[in-house]
PDB file of C-alpha atoms in Angstrom:
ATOM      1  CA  UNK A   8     -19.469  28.929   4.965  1.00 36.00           C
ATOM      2  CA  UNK A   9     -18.306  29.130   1.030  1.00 40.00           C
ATOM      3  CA  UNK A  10     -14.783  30.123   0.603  1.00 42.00           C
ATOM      4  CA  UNK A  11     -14.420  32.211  -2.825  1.00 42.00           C
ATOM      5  CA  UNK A  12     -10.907  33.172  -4.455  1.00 43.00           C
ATOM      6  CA  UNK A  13     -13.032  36.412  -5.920  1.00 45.00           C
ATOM      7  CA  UNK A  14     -15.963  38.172  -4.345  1.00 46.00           C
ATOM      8  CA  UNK A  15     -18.480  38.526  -6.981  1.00 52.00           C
ATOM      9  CA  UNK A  16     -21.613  39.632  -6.661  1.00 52.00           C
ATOM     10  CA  UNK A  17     -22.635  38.366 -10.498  1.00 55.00           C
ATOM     11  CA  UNK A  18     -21.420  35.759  -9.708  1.00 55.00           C
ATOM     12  CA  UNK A  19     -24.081  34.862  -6.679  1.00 59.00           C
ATOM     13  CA  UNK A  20     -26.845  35.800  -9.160  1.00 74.00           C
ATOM     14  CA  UNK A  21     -25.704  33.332 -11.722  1.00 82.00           C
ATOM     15  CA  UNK A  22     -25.541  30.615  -8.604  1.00 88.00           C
ATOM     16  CA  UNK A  23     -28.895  31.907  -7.200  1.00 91.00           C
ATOM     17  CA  UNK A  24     -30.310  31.606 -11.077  1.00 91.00           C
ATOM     18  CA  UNK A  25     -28.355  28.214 -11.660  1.00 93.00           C
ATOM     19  CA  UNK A  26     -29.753  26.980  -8.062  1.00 94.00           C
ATOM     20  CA  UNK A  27     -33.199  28.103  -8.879  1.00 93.00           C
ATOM     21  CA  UNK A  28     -33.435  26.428 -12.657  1.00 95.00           C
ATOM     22  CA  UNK A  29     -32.185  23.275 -10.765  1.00 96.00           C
ATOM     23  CA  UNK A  30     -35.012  23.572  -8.674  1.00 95.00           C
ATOM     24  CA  UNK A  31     -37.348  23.594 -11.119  1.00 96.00           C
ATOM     25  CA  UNK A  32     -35.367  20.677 -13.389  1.00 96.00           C
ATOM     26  CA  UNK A  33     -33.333  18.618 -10.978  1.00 96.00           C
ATOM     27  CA  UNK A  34     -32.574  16.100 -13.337  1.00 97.00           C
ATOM     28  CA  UNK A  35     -31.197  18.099 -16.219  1.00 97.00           C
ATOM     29  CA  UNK A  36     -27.990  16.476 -16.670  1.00 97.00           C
ATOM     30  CA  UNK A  37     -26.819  19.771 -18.869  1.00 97.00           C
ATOM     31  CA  UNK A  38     -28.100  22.040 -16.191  1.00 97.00           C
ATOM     32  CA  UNK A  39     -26.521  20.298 -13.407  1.00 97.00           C
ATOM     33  CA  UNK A  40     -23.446  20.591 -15.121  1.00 97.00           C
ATOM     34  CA  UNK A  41     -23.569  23.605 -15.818  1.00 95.00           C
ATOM     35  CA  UNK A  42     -24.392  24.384 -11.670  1.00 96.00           C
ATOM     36  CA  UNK A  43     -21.401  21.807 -10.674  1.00 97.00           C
ATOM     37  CA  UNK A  44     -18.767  23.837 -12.803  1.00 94.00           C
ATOM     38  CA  UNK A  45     -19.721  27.002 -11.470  1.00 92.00           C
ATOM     39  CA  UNK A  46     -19.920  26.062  -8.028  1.00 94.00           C
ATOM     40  CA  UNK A  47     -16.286  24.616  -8.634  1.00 91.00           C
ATOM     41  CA  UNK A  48     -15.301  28.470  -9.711  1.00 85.00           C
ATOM     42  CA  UNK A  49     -16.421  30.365  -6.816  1.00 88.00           C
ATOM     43  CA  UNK A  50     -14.112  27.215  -4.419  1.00 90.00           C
ATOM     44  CA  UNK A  51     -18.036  26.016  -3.260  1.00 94.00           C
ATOM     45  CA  UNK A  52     -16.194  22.124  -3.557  1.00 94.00           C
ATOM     46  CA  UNK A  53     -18.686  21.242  -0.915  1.00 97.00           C
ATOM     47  CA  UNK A  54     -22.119  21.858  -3.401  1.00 97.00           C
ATOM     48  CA  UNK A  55     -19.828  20.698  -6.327  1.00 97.00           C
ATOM     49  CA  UNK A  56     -19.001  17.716  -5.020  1.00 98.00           C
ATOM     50  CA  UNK A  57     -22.097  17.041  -4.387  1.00 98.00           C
ATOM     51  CA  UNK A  58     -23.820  18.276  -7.914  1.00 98.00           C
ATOM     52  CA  UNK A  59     -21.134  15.671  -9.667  1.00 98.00           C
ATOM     53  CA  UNK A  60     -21.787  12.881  -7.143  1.00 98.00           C
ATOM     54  CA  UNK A  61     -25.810  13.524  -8.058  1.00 98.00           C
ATOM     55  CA  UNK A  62     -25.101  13.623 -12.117  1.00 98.00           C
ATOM     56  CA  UNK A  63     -23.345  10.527 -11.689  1.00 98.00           C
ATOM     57  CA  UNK A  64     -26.080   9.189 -10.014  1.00 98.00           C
ATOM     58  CA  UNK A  65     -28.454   9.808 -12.642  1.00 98.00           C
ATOM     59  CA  UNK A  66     -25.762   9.235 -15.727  1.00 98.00           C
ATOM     60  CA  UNK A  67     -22.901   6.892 -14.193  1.00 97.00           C
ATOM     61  CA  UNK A  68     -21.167   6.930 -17.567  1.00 96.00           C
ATOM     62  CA  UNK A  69     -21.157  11.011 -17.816  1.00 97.00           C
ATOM     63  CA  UNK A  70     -17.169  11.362 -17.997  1.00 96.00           C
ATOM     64  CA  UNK A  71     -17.739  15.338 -17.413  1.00 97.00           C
ATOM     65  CA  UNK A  72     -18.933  14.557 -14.007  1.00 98.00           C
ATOM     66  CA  UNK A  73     -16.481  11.927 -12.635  1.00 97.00           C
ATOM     67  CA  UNK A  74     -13.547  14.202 -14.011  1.00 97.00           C
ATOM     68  CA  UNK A  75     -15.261  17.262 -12.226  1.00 97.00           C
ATOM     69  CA  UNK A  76     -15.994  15.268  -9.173  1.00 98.00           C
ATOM     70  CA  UNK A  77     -11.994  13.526  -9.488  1.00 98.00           C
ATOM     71  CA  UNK A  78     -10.260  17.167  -9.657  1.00 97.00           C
ATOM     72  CA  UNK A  79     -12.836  19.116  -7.014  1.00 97.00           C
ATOM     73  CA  UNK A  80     -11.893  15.951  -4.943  1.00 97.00           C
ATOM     74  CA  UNK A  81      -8.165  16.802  -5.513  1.00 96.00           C
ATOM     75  CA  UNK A  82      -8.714  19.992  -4.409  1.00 94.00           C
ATOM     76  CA  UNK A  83     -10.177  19.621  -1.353  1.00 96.00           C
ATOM     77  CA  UNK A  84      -7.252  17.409  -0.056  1.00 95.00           C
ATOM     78  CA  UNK A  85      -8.943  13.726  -0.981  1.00 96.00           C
ATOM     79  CA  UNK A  86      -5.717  12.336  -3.328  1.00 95.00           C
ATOM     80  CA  UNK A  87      -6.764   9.035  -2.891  1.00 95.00           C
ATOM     81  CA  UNK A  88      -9.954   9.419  -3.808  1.00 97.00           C
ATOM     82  CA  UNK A  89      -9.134  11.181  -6.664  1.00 97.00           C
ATOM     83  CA  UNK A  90      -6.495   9.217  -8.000  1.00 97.00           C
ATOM     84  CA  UNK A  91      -9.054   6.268  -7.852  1.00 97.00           C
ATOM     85  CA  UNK A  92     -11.507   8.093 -10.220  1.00 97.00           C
ATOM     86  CA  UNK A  93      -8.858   9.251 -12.303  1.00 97.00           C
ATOM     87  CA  UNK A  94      -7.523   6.082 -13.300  1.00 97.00           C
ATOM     88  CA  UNK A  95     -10.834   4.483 -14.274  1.00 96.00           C
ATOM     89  CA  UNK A  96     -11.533   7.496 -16.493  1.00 96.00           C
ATOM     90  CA  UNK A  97      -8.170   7.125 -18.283  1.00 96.00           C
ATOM     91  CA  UNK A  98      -8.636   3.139 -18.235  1.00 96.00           C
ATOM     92  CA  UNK A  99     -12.044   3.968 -20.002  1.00 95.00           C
ATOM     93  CA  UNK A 100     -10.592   6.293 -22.476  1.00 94.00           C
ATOM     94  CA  UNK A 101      -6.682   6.693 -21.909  1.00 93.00           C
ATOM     95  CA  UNK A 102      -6.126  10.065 -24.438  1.00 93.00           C
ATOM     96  CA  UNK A 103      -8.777  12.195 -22.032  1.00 95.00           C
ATOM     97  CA  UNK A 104      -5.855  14.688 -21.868  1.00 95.00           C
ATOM     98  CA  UNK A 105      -7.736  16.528 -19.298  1.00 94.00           C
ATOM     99  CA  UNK A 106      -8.011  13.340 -16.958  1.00 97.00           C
ATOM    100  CA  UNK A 107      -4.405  12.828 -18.055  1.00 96.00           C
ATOM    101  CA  UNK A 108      -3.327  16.237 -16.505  1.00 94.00           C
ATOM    102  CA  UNK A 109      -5.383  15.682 -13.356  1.00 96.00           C
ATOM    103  CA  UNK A 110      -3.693  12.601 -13.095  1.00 96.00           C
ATOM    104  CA  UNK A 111      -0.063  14.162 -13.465  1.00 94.00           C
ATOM    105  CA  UNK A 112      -1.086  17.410 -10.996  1.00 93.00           C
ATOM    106  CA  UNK A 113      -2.035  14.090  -8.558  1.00 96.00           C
ATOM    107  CA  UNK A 114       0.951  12.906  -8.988  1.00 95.00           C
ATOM    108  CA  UNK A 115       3.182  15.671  -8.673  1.00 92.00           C
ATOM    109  CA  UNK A 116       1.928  16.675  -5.175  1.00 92.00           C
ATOM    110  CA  UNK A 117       2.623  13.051  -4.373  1.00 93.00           C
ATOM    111  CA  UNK A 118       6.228  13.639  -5.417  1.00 92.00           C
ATOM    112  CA  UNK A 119       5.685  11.258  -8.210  1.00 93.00           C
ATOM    113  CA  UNK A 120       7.703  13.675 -10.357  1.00 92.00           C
ATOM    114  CA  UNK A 121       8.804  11.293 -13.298  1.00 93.00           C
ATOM    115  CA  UNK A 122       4.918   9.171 -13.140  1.00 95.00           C
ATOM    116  CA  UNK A 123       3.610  12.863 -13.192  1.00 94.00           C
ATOM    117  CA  UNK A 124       5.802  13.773 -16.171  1.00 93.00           C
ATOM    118  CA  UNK A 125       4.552  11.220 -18.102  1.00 95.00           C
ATOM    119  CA  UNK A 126       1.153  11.680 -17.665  1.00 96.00           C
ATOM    120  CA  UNK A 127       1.583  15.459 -18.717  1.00 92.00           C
ATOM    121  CA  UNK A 128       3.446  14.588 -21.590  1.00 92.00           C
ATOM    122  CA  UNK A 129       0.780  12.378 -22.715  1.00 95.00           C
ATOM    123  CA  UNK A 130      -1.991  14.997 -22.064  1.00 94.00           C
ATOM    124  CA  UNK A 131      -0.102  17.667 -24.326  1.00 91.00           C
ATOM    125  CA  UNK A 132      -0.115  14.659 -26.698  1.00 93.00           C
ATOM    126  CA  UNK A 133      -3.357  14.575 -26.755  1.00 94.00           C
ATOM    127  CA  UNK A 134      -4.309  18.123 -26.258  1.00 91.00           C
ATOM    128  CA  UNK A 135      -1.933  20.938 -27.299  1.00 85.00           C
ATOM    129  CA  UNK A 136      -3.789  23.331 -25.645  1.00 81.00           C
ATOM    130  CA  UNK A 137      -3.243  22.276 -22.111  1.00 83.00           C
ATOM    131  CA  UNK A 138       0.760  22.880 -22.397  1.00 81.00           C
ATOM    132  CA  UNK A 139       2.018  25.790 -20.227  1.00 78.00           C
ATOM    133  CA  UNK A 140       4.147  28.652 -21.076  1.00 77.00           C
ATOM    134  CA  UNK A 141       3.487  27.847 -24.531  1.00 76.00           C
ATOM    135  CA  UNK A 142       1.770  31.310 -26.315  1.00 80.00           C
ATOM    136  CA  UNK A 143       3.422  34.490 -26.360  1.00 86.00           C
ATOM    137  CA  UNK A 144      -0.383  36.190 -26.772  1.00 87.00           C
ATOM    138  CA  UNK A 145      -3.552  35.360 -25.034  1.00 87.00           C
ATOM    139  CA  UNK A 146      -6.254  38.235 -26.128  1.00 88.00           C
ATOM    140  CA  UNK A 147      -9.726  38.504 -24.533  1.00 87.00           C
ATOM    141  CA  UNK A 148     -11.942  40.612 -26.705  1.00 87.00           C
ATOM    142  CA  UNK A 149     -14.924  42.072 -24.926  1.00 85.00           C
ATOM    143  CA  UNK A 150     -15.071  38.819 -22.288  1.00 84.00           C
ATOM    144  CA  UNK A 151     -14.143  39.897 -19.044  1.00 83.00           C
ATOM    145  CA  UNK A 152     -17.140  41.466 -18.538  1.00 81.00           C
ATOM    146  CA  UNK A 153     -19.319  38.307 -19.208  1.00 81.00           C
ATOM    147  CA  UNK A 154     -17.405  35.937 -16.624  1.00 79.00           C
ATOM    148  CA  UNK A 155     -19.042  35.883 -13.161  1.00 77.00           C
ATOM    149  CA  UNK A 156     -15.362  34.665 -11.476  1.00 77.00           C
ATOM    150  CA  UNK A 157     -12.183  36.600 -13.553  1.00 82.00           C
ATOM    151  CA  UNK A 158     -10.269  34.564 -11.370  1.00 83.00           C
ATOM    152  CA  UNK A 159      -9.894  31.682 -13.336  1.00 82.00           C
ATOM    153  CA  UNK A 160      -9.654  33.068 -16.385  1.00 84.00           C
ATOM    154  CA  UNK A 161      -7.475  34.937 -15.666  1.00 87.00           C
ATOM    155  CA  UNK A 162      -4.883  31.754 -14.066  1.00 85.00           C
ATOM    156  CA  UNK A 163      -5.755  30.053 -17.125  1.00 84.00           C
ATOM    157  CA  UNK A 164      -3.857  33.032 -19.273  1.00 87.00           C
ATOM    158  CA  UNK A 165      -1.528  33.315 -16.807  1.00 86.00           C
ATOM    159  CA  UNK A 166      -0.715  28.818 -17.088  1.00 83.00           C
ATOM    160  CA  UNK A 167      -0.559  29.368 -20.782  1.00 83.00           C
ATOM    161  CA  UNK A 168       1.719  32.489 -21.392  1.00 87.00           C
ATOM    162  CA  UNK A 169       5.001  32.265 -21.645  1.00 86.00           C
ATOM    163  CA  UNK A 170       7.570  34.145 -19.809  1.00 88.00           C
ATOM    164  CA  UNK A 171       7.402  37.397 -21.611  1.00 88.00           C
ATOM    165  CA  UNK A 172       4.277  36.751 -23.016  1.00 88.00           C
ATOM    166  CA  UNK A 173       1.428  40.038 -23.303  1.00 91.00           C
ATOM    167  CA  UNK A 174      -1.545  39.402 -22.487  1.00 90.00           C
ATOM    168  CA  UNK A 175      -4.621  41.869 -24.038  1.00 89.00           C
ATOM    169  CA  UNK A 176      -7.996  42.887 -22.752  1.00 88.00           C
ATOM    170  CA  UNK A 177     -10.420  45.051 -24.202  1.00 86.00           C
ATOM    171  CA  UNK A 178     -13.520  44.822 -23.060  1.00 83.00           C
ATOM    172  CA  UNK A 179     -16.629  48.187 -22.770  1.00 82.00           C
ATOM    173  CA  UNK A 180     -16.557  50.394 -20.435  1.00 77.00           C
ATOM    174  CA  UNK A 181     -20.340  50.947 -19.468  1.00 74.00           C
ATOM    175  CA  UNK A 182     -19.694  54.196 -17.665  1.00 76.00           C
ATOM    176  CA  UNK A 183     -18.887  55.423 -21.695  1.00 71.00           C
ATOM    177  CA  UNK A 184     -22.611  56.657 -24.030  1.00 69.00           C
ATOM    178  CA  UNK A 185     -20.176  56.576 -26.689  1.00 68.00           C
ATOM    179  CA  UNK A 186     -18.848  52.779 -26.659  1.00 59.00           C
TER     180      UNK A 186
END
């Protein structure tokens, strides 16, 4: 059985419609992309783990795909593992910030605290973006309401706001003729 942090029933349709496109194109590197990162959003680690593993398979130097397959890895309780990948990414390319902050979030729940500070300083080196509590406004404009999982949107504006911070939403209300 999946475990899901939001029930969704979208979001199954966009699975069932990812699944089925896979079906028909099971080596469309895009597509199976695509299927891996939503499969990571609705917590299937299980399918996504093994979408990445099967990208990397067909591409072995697809960078998306061992970073997706390094963090799901993380989350499902295989450090090691993930570490492993982690480091060859960043020996490969050693800005990736995004392989950078895996590599710190590793780190921390090793109690690496000072390795894992480095690694996230380096990451918001490379990337800006990726620093928390850094925006006192995150605005989604008639989004929501696209996303299968709010979920992780929603943590992501949560990471990035800073204490204070507003966050916005407007998004149409289908119920309304008039919007």
């Amino acid at each position: 059985s999946r475990s899901r942090s939001v029930y969704d029933p979208a979001a199954m349709t966009d699975i069932e419609a990812l699944e089925n496109a896979v079906r028909v194109s099971p080596d469309n590197i895009p597509l199976l992309l695509l299927f891996a990162q939503a499969l990571n959003q609705i917590n299937d680690w299980r399918r996504a783990e093994d979408t990445y593993r099967k990208i990397i398979g067909l591409d072995a130097a697809n960078a998306q795909a061992k970073l997706g397959l390094a963090a799901v890895l993380f989350k499902t309780g295989k450090a090691s593992e993930a570490m492993v990948r982690a480091e060859s990414l960043l020996r490969e390319n050693p800005r990736q910030a995004q392989a950078l902050l895996l590599m710190a979030r590793i780190l921390l729940a090793e109690q690496n605290t000072a390795e894992a500070a480095r690694h996230y300083r380096e990451a918001i080196a490379c990337d800006p973006t990726l620093r928390d509590a850094a925006l006192d406004l995150v605005s989604f404009s008639a989004v929501l309401h696209h996303l299968h999982a709010l979920a992780p949107a929603l943590r992501e504006a949560w990471r990035i706001l800073r204490p204070g911070g507003l966050l916005f939403s407007y998004d149409p209300n289908n119920a309304n003729p008039f919007f």
